[in-house]
Short mmCIF file of C-alpha atoms in Angstrom, two decimals:
data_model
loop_
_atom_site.label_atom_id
_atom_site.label_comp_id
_atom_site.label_asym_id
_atom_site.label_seq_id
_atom_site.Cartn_x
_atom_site.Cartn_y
_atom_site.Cartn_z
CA UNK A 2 84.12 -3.08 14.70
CA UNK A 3 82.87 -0.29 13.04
CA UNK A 4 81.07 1.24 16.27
CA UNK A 5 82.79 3.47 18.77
CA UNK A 6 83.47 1.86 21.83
CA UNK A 7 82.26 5.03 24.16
CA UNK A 8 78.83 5.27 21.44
CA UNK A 9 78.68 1.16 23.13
CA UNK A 10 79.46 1.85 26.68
CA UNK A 11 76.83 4.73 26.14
CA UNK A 12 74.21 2.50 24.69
CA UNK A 13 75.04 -0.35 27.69
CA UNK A 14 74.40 2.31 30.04
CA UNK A 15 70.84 2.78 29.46
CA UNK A 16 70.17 -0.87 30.06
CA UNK A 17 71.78 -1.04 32.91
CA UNK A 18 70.05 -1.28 36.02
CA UNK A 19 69.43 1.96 38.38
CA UNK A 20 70.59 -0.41 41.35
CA UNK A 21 73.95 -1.49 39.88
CA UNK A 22 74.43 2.87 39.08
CA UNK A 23 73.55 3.72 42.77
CA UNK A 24 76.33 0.29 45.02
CA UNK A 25 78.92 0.49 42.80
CA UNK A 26 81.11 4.16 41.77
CA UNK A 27 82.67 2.66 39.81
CA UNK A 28 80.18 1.09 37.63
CA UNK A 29 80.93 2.48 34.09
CA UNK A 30 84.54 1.41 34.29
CA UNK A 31 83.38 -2.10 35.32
CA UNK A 32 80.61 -2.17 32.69
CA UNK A 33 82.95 -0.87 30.13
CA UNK A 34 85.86 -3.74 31.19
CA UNK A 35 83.41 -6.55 31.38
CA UNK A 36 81.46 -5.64 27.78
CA UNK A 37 85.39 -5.78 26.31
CA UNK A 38 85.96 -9.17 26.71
CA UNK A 39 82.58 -9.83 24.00
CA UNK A 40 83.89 -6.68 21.85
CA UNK A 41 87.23 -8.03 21.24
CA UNK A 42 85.50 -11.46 19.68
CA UNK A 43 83.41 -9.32 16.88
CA UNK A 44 84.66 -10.06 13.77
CA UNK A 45 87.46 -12.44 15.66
CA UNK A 46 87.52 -15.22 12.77
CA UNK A 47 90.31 -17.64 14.69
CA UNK A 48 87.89 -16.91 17.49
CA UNK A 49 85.18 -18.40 15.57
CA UNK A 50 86.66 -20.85 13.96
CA UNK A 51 87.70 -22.58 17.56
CA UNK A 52 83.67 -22.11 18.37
CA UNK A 53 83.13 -23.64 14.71
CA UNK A 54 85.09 -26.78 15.40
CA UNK A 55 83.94 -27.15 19.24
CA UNK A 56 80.09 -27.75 18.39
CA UNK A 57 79.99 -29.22 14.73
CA UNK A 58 76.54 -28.33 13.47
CA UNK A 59 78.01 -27.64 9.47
CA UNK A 60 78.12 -24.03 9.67
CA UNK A 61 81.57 -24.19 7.94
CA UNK A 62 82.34 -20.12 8.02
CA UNK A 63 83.92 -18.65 10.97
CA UNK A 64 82.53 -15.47 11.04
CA UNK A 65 79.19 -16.57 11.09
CA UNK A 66 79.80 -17.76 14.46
CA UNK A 67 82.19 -14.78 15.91
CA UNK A 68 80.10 -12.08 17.79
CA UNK A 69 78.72 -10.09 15.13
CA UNK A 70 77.41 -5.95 14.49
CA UNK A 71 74.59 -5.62 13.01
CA UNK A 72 72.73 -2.65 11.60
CA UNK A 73 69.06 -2.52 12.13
CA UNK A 74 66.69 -0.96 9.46
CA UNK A 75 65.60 2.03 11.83
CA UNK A 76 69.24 2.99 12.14
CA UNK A 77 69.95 1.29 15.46
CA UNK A 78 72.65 -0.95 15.48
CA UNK A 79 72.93 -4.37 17.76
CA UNK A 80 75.99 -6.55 18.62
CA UNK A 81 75.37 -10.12 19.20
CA UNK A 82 76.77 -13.81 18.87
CA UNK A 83 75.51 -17.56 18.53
CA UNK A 84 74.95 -19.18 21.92
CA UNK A 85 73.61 -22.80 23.09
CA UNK A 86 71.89 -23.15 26.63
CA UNK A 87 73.55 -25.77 27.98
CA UNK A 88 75.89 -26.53 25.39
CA UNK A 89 73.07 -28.14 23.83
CA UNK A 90 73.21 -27.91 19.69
CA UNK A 91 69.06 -28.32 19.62
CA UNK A 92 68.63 -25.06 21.63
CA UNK A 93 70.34 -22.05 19.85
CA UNK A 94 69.77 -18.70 20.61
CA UNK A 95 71.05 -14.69 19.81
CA UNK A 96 72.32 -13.82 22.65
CA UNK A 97 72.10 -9.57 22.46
CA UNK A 98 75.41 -8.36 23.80
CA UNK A 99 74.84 -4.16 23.15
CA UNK A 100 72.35 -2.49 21.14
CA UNK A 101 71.30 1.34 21.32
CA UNK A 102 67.94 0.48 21.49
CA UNK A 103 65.79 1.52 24.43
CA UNK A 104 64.94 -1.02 27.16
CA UNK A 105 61.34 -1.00 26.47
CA UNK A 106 58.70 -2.85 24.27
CA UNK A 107 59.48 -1.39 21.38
CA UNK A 108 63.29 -1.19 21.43
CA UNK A 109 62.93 -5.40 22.61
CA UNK A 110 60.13 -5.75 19.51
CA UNK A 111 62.88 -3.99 16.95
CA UNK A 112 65.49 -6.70 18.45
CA UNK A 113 63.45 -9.37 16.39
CA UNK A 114 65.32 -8.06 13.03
CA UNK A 115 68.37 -9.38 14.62
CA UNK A 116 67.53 -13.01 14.28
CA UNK A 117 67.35 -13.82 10.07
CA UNK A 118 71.11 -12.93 10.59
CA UNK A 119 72.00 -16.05 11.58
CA UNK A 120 69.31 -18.01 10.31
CA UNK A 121 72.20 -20.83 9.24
CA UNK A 122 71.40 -21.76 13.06
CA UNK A 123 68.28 -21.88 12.73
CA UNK A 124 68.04 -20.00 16.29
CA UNK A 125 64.65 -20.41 18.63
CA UNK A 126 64.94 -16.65 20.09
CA UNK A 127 66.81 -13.95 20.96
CA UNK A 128 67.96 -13.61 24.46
CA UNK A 129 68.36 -10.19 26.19
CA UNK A 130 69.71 -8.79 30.09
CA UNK A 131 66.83 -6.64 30.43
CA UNK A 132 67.46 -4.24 33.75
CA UNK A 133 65.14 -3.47 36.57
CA UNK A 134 64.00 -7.19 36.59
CA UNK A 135 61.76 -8.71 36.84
CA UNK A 136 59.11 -7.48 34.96
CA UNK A 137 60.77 -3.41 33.69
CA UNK A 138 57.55 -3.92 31.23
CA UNK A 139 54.42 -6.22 31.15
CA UNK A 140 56.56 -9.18 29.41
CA UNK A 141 53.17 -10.46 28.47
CA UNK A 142 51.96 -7.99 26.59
CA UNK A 143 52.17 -9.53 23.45
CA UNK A 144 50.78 -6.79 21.07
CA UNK A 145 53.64 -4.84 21.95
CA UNK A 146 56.43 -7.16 20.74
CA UNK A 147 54.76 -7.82 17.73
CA UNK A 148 52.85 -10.91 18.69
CA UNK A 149 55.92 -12.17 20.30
CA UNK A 150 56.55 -13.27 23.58
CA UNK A 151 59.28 -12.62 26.44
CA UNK A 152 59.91 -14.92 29.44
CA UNK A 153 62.73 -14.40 32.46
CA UNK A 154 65.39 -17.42 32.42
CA UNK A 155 68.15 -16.01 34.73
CA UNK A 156 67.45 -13.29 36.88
CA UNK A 157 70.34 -11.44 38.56
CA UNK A 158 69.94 -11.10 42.57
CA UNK A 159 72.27 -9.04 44.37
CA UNK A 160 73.28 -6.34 47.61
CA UNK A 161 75.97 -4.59 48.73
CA UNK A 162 78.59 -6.75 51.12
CA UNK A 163 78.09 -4.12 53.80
CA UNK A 164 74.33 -4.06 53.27
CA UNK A 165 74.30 -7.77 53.96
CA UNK A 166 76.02 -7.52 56.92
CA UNK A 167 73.88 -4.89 58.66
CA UNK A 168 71.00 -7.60 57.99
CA UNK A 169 69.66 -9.34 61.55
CA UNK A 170 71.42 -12.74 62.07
CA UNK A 171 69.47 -15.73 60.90
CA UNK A 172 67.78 -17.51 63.95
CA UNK A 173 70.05 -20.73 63.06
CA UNK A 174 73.28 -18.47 62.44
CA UNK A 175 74.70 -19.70 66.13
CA UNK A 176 74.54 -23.40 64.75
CA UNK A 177 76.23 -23.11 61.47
CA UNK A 178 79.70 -22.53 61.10
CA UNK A 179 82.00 -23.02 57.69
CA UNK A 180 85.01 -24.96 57.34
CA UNK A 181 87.27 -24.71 54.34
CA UNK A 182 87.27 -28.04 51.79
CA UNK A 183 88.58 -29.16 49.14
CA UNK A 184 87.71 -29.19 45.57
CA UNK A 185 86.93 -33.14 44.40
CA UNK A 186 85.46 -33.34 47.48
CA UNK A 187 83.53 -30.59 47.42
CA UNK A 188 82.64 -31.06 43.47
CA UNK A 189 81.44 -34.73 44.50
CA UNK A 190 78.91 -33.57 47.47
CA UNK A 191 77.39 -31.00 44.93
CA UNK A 192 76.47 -33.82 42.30
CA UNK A 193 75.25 -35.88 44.87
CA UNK A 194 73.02 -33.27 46.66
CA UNK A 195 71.70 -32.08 42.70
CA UNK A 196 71.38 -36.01 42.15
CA UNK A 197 69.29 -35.87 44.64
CA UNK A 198 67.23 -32.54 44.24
CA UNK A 199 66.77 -33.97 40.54
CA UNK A 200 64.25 -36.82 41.97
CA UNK A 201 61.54 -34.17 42.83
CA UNK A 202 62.41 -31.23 40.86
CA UNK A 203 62.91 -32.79 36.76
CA UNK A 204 63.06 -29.14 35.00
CA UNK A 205 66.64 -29.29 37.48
CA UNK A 206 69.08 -29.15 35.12
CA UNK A 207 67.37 -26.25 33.24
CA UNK A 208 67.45 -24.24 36.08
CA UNK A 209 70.99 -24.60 37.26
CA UNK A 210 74.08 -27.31 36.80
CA UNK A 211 76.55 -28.54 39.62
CA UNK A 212 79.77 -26.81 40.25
CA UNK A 213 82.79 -28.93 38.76
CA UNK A 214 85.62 -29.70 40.50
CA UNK A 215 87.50 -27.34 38.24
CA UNK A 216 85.44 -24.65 39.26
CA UNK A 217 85.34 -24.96 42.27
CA UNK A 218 89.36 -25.11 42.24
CA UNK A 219 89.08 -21.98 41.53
CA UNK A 220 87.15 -20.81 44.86
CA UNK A 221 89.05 -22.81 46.52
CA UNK A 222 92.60 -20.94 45.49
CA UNK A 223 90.61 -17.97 46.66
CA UNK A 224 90.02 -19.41 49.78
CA UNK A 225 86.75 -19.10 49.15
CA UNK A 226 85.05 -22.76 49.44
CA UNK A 227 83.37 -24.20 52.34
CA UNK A 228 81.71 -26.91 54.22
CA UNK A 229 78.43 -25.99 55.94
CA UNK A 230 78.32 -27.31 58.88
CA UNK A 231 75.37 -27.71 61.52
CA UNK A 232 76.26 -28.46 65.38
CA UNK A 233 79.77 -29.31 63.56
CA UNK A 234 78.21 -31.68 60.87
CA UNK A 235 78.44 -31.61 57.59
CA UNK A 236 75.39 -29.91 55.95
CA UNK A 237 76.72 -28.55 52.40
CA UNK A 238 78.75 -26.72 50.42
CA UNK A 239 79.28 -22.72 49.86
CA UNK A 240 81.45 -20.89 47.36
CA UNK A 241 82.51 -17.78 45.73
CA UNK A 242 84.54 -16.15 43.75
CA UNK A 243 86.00 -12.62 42.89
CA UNK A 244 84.05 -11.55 39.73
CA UNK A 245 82.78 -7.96 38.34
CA UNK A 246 80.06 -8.12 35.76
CA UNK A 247 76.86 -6.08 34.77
CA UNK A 248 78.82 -3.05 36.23
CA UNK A 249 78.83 -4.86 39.49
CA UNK A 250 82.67 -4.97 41.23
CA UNK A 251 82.55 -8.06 43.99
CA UNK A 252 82.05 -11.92 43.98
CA UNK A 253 79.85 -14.20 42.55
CA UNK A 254 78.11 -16.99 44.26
CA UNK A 255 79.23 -19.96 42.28
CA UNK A 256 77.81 -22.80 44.72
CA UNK A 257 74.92 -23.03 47.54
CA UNK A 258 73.67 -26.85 47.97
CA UNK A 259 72.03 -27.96 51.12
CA UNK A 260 72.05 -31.48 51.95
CA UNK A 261 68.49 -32.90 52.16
CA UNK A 262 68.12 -33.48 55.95
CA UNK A 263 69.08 -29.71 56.93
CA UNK A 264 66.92 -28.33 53.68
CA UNK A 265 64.06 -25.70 54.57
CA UNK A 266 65.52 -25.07 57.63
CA UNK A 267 67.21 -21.56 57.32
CA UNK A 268 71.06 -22.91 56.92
CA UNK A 269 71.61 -21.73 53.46
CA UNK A 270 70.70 -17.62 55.15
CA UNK A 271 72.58 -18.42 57.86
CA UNK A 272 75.90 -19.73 55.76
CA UNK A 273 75.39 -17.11 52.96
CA UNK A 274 75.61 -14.48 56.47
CA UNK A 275 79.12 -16.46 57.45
CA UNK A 276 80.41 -16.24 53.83
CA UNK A 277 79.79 -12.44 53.96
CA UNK A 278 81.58 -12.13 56.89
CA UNK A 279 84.53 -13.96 55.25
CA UNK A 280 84.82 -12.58 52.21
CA UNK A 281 87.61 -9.95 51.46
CA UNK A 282 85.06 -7.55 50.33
CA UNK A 283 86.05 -3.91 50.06
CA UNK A 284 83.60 -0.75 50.67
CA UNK A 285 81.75 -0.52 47.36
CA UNK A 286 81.83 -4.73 46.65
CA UNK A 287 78.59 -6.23 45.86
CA UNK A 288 77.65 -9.87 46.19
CA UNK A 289 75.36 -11.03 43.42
CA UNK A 290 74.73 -14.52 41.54
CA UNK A 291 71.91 -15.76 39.29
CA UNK A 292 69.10 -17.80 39.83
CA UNK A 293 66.26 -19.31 37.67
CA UNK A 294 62.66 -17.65 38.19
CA UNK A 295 61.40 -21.18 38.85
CA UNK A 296 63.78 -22.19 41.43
CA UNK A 297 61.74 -20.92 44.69
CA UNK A 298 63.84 -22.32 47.25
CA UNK A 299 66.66 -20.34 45.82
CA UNK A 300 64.62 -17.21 45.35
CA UNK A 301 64.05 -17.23 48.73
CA UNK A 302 67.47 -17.95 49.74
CA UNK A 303 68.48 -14.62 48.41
CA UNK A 304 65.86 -12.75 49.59
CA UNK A 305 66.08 -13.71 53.07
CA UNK A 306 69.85 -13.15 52.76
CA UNK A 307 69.00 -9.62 51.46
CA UNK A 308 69.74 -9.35 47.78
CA UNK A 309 67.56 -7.66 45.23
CA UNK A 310 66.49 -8.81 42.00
CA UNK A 311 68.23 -5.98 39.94
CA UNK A 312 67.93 -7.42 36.10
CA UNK A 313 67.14 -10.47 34.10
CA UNK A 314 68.45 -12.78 31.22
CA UNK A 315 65.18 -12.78 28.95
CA UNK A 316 64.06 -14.71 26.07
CA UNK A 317 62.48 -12.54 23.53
CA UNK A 318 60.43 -14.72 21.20
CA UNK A 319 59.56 -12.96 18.10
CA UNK A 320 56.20 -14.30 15.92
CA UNK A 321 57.23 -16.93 13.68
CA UNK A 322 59.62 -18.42 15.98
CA UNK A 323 59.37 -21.53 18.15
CA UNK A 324 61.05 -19.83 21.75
CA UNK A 325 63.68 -22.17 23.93
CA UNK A 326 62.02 -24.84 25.55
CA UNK A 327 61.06 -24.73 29.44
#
């Protein structure tokens, strides 16, 4: 990587959000530790050629799929890598790890040069964390991304610990208490409950997927994997996990699913207040997760529980291009 790391952490900082600056002191040590772990993989050819041989599309050279840095024609630079939502091989997509770009229409429009890079995967967009979510800029102002288009597909909620627990207890918080489970268990109530949810909301598994059980292993080592329970019975499941990203330092919700007969009734506020209380959160800890723009009952979990929409995964269509499907 040709680059300087600081001339990247520099660059990152601009698009991070004025939110994630103001919880968390240490935020450019975070940002800095968490961008690493995509740095590392530019250029990373064994790297590549594991991602090569994983999905099988006939792209036979390895660097084409390690994270890559390009130089832009306005002397900007951008790093970025092959993704797939989902896993899926029909829906590629840039993802834009750092650029020194602004955040702003034009610095997004001069993004689209990225994409005839990797044209062997025949990508739909580009897809960029764009801070200050969810609209920073009118993302429908076409003229100004060159006829393109932009669209939100994750945006990033989150709050301080200690802000969270200043909030007013949930009316139902006296009812719900959580009780720690176990993994398969826990993995198999999740499918069930999305099963479910699946019935009346078919764009589902676009918005979100169920915790596995390996997954949620890994809350549960942390001691951080629960049973909701209502009047002591069952009602759901809960879980977390220590995780710093974006510049954030603090846990990430991993799993929140209601079952049906205690839905819309305030018991995922109420159990998001009891996992606060429960985590091991230190002073500057933030709790944060992501959630699909789309998904309303989610939406307003978190903003009942407090958090803040602080930045967004964006899809950054550029003219000539078909965008990821919704």
């Amino acid at each position: 990587m040709t680059v300087p790391r600081t001339d990247v952490a520099e660059a990152a900082e601009r698009w991070t959000s004025a939110e994630v600056k103001e919880w968390s002191p240490r935020w450019r040590e975070t940002l800095a530790a968490w961008l690493e772990t995509s740095l590392a993989l530019v250029g990373d050819e064994e790297w590549g050629a594991q991602f090569r041989d994983m999905v099988r599309i006939g792209v036979d050279d390895p660097l084409a799929w390690a994270n890559r840095e390009i130089p832009l024609s306005n002397g900007h630079w951008a790093i970025a890598g092959i993704r797939f939502r989902g896993r899926d091989v029909e829906k590629p997509f840039v993802d834009i790890i750092a650029t020194s770009l602004p955040p702003d229409p034009g610095g997004v429009a001069a993004l689209g040069e990225v994409l005839p890079n990797f044209r062997a995967f025949s990508p739909l967009c580009l897809r960029v964390n764009l801070p200050d979510a969810p609209q920073p800029f009118d993302v429908r102002a076409g003229s100004e991304l060159g006829g393109g288009e932009a669209t939100s597909d994750q945006l990033i909620v989150a709050r301080p610990v200690t802000d969270m627990l200043e909030l007013p207890e949930s009316p139902r918080y006296g009812a719900v208490t959580l009780a720690p489970c176990g993994a398969e268990d826990a993995a198999q109530r999740v499918a069930t409950i999305y099963r479910e949810l699946a019935l009346s909301r078919p764009k589902l598994d676009q918005w979100a997927t169920p915790a596995d059980a390996d997954s949620l292993e890994d809350t549960a080592r942390e001691g951080l994997l629960f049973e909701i329970r209502v009047d002591d019975h069952p009602a759901g499941i809960i879980a977390a996990s220590r995780e710093h990203a974006y510049g954030l330092r603090g846990f990430c919700m991993q799993e929140i699913a209601i079952d049906a007969a205690h839905r819309g009734r305030g018991i995922g506020v109420a159990a998001m207040q009891h996992l606060c209380r429960l985590l091991p959160a230190h002073a500057d800890d933030v709790l944060w997760g992501h959630i699909h723009p789309d998904n309303v009952a989610s939406r307003r979990n978190a903003e009942a529980s407090g958090r803040l929409v602080i930045a967004a995964h964006t899809w950054i269509t550029p003219a000539g291009y078909r965008g990821m499907p919704t």
